Tab-separated table of N, CA and C in Angstrom:
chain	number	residue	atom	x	y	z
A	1	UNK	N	8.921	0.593	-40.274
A	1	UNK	CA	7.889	0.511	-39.267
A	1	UNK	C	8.209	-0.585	-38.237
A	2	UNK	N	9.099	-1.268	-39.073
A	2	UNK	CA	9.128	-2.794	-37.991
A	2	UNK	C	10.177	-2.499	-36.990
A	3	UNK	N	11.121	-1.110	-36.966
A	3	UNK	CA	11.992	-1.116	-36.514
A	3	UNK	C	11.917	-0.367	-35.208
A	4	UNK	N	10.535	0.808	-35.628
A	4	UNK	CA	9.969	1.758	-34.919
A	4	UNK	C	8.829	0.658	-34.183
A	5	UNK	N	8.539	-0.259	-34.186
A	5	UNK	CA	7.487	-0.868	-33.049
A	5	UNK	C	8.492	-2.165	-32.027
A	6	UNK	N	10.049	-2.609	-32.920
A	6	UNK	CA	10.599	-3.171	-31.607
A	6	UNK	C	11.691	-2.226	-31.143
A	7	UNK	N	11.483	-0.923	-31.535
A	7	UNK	CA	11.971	-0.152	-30.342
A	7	UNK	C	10.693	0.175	-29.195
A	8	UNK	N	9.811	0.619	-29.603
A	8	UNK	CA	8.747	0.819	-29.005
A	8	UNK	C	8.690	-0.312	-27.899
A	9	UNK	N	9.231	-1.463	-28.192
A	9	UNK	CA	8.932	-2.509	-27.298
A	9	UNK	C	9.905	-3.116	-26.328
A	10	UNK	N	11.116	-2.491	-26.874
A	10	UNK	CA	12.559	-2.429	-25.763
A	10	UNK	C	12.047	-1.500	-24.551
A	11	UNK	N	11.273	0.504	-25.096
A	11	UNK	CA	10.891	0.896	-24.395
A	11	UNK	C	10.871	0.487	-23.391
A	12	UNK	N	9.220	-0.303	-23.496
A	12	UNK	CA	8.545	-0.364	-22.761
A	12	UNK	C	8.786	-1.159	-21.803
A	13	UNK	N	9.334	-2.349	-22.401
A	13	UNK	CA	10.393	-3.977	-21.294
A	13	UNK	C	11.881	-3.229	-20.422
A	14	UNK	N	11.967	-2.136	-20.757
A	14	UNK	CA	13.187	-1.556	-19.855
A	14	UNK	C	12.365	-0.538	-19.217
A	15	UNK	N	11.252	0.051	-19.424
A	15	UNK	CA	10.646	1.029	-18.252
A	15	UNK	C	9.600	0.196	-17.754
A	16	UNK	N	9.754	-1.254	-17.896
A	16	UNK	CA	9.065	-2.155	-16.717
A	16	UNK	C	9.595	-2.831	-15.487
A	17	UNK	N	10.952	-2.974	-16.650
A	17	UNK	CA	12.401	-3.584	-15.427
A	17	UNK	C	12.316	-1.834	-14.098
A	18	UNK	N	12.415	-1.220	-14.983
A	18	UNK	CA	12.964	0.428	-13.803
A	18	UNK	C	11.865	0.077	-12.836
A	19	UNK	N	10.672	0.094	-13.142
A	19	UNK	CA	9.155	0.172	-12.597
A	19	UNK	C	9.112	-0.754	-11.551
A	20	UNK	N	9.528	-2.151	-11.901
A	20	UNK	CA	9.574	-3.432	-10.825
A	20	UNK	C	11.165	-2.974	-10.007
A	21	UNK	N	12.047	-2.880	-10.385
A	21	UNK	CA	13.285	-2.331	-9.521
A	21	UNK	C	13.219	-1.193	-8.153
A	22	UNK	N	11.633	-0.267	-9.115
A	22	UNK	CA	11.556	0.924	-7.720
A	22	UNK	C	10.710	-0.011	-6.656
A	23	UNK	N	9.573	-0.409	-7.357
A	23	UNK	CA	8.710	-1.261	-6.594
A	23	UNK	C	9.263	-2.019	-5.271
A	24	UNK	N	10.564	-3.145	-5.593
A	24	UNK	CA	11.023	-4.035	-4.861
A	24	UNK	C	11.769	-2.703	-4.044
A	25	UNK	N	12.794	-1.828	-3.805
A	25	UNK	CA	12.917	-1.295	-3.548
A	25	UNK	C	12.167	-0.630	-2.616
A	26	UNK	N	11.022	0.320	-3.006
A	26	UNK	CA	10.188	0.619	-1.467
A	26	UNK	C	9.438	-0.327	-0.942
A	27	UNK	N	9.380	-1.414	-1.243
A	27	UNK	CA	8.788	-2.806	-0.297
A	27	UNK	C	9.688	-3.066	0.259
A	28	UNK	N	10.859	-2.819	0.421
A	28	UNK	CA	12.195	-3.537	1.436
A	28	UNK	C	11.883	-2.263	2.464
A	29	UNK	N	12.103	-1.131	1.959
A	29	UNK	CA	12.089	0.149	3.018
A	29	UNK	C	11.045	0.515	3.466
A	30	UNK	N	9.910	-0.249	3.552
A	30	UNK	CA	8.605	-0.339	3.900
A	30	UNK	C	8.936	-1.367	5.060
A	31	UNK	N	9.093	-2.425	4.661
A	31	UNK	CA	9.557	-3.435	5.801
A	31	UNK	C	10.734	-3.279	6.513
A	32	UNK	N	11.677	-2.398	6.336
A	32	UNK	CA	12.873	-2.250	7.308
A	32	UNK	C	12.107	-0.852	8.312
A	33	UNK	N	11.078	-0.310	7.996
A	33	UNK	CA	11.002	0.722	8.672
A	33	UNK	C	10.704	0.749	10.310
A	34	UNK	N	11.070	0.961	10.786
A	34	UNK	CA	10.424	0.473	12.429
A	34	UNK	C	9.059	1.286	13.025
A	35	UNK	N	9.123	2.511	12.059
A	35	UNK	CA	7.278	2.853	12.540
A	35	UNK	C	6.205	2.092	12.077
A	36	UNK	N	5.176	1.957	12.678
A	36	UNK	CA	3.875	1.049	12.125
A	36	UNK	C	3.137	1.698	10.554
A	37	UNK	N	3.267	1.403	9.564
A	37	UNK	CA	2.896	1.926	8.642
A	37	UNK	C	1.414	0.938	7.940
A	38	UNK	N	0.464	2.133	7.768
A	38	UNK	CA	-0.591	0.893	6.869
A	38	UNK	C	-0.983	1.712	5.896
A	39	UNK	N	-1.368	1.177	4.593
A	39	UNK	CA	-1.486	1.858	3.517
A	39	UNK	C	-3.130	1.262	2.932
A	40	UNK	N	-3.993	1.965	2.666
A	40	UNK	CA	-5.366	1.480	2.223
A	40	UNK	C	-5.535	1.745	1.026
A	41	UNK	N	-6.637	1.619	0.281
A	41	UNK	CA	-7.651	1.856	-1.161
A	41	UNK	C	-7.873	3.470	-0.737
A	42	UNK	N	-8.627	3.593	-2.022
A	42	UNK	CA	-9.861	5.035	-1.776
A	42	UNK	C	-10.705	5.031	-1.018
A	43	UNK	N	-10.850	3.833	-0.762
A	43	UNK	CA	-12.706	3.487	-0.101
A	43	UNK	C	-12.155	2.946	1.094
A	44	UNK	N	-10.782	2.875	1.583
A	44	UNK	CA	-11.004	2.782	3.159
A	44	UNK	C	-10.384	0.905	3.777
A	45	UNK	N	-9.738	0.270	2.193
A	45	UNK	CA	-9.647	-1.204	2.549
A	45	UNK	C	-8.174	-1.575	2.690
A	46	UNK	N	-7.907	-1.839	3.752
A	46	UNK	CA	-6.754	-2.175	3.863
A	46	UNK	C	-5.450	-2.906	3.057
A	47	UNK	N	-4.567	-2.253	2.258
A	47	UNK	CA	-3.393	-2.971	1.012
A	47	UNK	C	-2.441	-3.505	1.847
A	48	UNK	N	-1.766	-2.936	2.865
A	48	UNK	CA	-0.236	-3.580	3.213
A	48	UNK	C	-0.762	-2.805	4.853
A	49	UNK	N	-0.048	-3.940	4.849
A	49	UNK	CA	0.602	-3.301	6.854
A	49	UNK	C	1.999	-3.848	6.798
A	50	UNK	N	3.031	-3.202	7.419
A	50	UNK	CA	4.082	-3.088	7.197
A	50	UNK	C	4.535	-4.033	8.835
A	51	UNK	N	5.835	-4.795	8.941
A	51	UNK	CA	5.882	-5.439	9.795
A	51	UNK	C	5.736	-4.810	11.232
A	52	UNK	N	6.133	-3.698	11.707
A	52	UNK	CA	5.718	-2.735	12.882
A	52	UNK	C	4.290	-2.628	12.814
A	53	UNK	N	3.669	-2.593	12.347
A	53	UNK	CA	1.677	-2.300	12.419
A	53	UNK	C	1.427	-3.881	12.476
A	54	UNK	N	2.181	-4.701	12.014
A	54	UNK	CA	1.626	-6.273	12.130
A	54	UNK	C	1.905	-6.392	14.410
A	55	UNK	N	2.894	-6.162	14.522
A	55	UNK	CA	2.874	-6.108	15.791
A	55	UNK	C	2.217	-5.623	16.598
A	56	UNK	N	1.853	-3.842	16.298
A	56	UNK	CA	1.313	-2.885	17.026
A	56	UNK	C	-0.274	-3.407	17.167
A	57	UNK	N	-0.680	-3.389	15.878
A	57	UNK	CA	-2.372	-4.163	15.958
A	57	UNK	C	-2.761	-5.463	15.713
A	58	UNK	N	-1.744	-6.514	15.989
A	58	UNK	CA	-2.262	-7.734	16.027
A	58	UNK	C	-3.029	-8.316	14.766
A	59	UNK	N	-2.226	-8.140	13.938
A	59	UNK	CA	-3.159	-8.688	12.345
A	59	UNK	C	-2.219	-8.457	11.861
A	60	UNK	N	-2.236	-9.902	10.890
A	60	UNK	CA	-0.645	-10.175	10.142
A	60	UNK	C	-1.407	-9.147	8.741
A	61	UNK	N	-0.611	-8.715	7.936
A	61	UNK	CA	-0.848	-8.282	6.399
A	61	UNK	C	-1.778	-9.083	5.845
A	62	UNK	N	-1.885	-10.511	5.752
A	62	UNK	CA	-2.989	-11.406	4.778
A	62	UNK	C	-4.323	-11.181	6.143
A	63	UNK	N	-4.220	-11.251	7.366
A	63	UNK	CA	-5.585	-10.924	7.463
A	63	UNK	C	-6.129	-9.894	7.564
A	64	UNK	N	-5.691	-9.118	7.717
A	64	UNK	CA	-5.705	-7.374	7.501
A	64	UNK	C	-6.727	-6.989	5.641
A	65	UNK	N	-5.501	-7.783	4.829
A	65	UNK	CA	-5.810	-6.954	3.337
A	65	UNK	C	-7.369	-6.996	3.051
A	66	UNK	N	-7.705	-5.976	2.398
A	66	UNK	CA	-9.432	-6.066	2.006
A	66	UNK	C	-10.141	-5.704	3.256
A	67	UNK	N	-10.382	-5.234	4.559
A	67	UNK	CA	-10.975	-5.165	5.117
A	67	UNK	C	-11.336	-3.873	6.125
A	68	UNK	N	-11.921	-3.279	6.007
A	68	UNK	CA	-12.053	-1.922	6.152
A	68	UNK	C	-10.988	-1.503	7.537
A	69	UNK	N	-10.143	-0.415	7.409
A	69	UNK	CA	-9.215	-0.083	8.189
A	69	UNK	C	-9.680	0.022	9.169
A	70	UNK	N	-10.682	0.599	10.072
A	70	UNK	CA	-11.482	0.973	11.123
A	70	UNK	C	-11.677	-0.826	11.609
A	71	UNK	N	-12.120	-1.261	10.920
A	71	UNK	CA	-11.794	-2.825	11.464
A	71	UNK	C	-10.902	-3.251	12.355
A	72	UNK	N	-9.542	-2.924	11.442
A	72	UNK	CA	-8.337	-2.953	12.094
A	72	UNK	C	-7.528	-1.900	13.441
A	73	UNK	N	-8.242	-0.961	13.244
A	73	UNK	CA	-7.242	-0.131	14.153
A	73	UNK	C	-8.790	0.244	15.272
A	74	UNK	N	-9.697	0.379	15.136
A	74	UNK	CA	-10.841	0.252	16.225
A	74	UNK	C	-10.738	-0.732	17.057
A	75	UNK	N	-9.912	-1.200	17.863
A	75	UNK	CA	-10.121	-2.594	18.413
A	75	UNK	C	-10.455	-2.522	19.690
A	76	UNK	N	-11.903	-1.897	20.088
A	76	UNK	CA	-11.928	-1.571	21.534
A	76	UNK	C	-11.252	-0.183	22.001
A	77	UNK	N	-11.596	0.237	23.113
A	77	UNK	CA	-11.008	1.197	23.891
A	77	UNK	C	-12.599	2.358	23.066
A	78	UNK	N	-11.636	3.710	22.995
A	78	UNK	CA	-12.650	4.875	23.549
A	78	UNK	C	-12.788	4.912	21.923
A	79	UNK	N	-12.195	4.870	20.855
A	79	UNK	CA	-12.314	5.220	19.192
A	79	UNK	C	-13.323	4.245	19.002
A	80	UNK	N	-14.572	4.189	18.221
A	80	UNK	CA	-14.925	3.832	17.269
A	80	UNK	C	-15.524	4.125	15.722
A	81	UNK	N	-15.678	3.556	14.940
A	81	UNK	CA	-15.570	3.427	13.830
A	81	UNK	C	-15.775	5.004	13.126
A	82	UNK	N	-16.891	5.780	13.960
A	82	UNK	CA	-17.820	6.954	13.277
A	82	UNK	C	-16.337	8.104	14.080
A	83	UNK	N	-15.736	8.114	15.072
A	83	UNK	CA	-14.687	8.663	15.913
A	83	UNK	C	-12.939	8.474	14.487
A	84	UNK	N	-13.228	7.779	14.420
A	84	UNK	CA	-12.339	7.107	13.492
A	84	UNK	C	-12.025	7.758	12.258
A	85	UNK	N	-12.880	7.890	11.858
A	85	UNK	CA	-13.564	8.400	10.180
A	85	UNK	C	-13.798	9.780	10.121
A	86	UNK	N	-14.193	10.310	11.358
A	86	UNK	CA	-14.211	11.785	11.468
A	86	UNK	C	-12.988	12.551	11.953
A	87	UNK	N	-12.319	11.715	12.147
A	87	UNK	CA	-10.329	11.974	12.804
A	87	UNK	C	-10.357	12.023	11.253
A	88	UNK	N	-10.341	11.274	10.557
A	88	UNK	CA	-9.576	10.781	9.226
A	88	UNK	C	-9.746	11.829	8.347
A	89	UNK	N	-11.301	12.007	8.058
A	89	UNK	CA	-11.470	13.314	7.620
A	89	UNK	C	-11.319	14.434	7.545
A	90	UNK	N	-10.761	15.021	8.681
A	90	UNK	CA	-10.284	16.298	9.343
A	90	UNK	C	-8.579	16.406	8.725
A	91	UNK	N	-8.307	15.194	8.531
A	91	UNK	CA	-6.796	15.500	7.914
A	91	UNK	C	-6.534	15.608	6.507
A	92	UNK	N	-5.026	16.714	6.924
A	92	UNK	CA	-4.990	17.470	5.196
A	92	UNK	C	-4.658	16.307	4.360
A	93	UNK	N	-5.579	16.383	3.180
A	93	UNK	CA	-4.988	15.333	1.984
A	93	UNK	C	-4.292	15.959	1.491
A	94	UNK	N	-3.025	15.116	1.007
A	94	UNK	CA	-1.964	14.788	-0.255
A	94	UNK	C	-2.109	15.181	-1.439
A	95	UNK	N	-1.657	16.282	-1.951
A	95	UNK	CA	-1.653	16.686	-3.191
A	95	UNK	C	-1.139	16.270	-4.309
């Protein structure tokens, strides 16, 4: 049994190394990308802005995170928030 729970536990410490390896990995190609990329929650709160969207909308990643996307990308002009949300909605989700 003892042999079958520290395999169980090599498992799991080598499909954490793979797990953190992909991770670092699309965070570099997230940041080398030159389109503006922003990635949110379920509920609409801003996780990452990628260095092109830090430029495009004027909000670094730390003041951005947590704060409702429409925050961020409403900044004046003809979109607001209810314009915003009803664009958003209309598009096909990700299967």
């Amino acid at each position: 049994m003892r042999i079958n729970l520290q395999h169980g536990v090599k498992q799991r410490e080598e499909a954490q190394r793979a797990l953190y390896v992909e991770k670092e990995l699309a965070d570099v190609t997230l940041i080398s990308i030159t389109d503006a990329i922003l990635t949110t929650t379920p509920d609409f709160k801003v996780k990452l802005l990628n260095p092109a969207a830090e430029r495009l909308l004027a909000w670094t990643q730390i003041e951005a995170r947590d704060r409702c996307v429409s925050q961020i990308v409403c900044q004046g002009g003809d979109l607001n928030a209810d314009d915003f949300f009803c664009r958003l909605a209309a598009c096909p989700r990700a299967q």
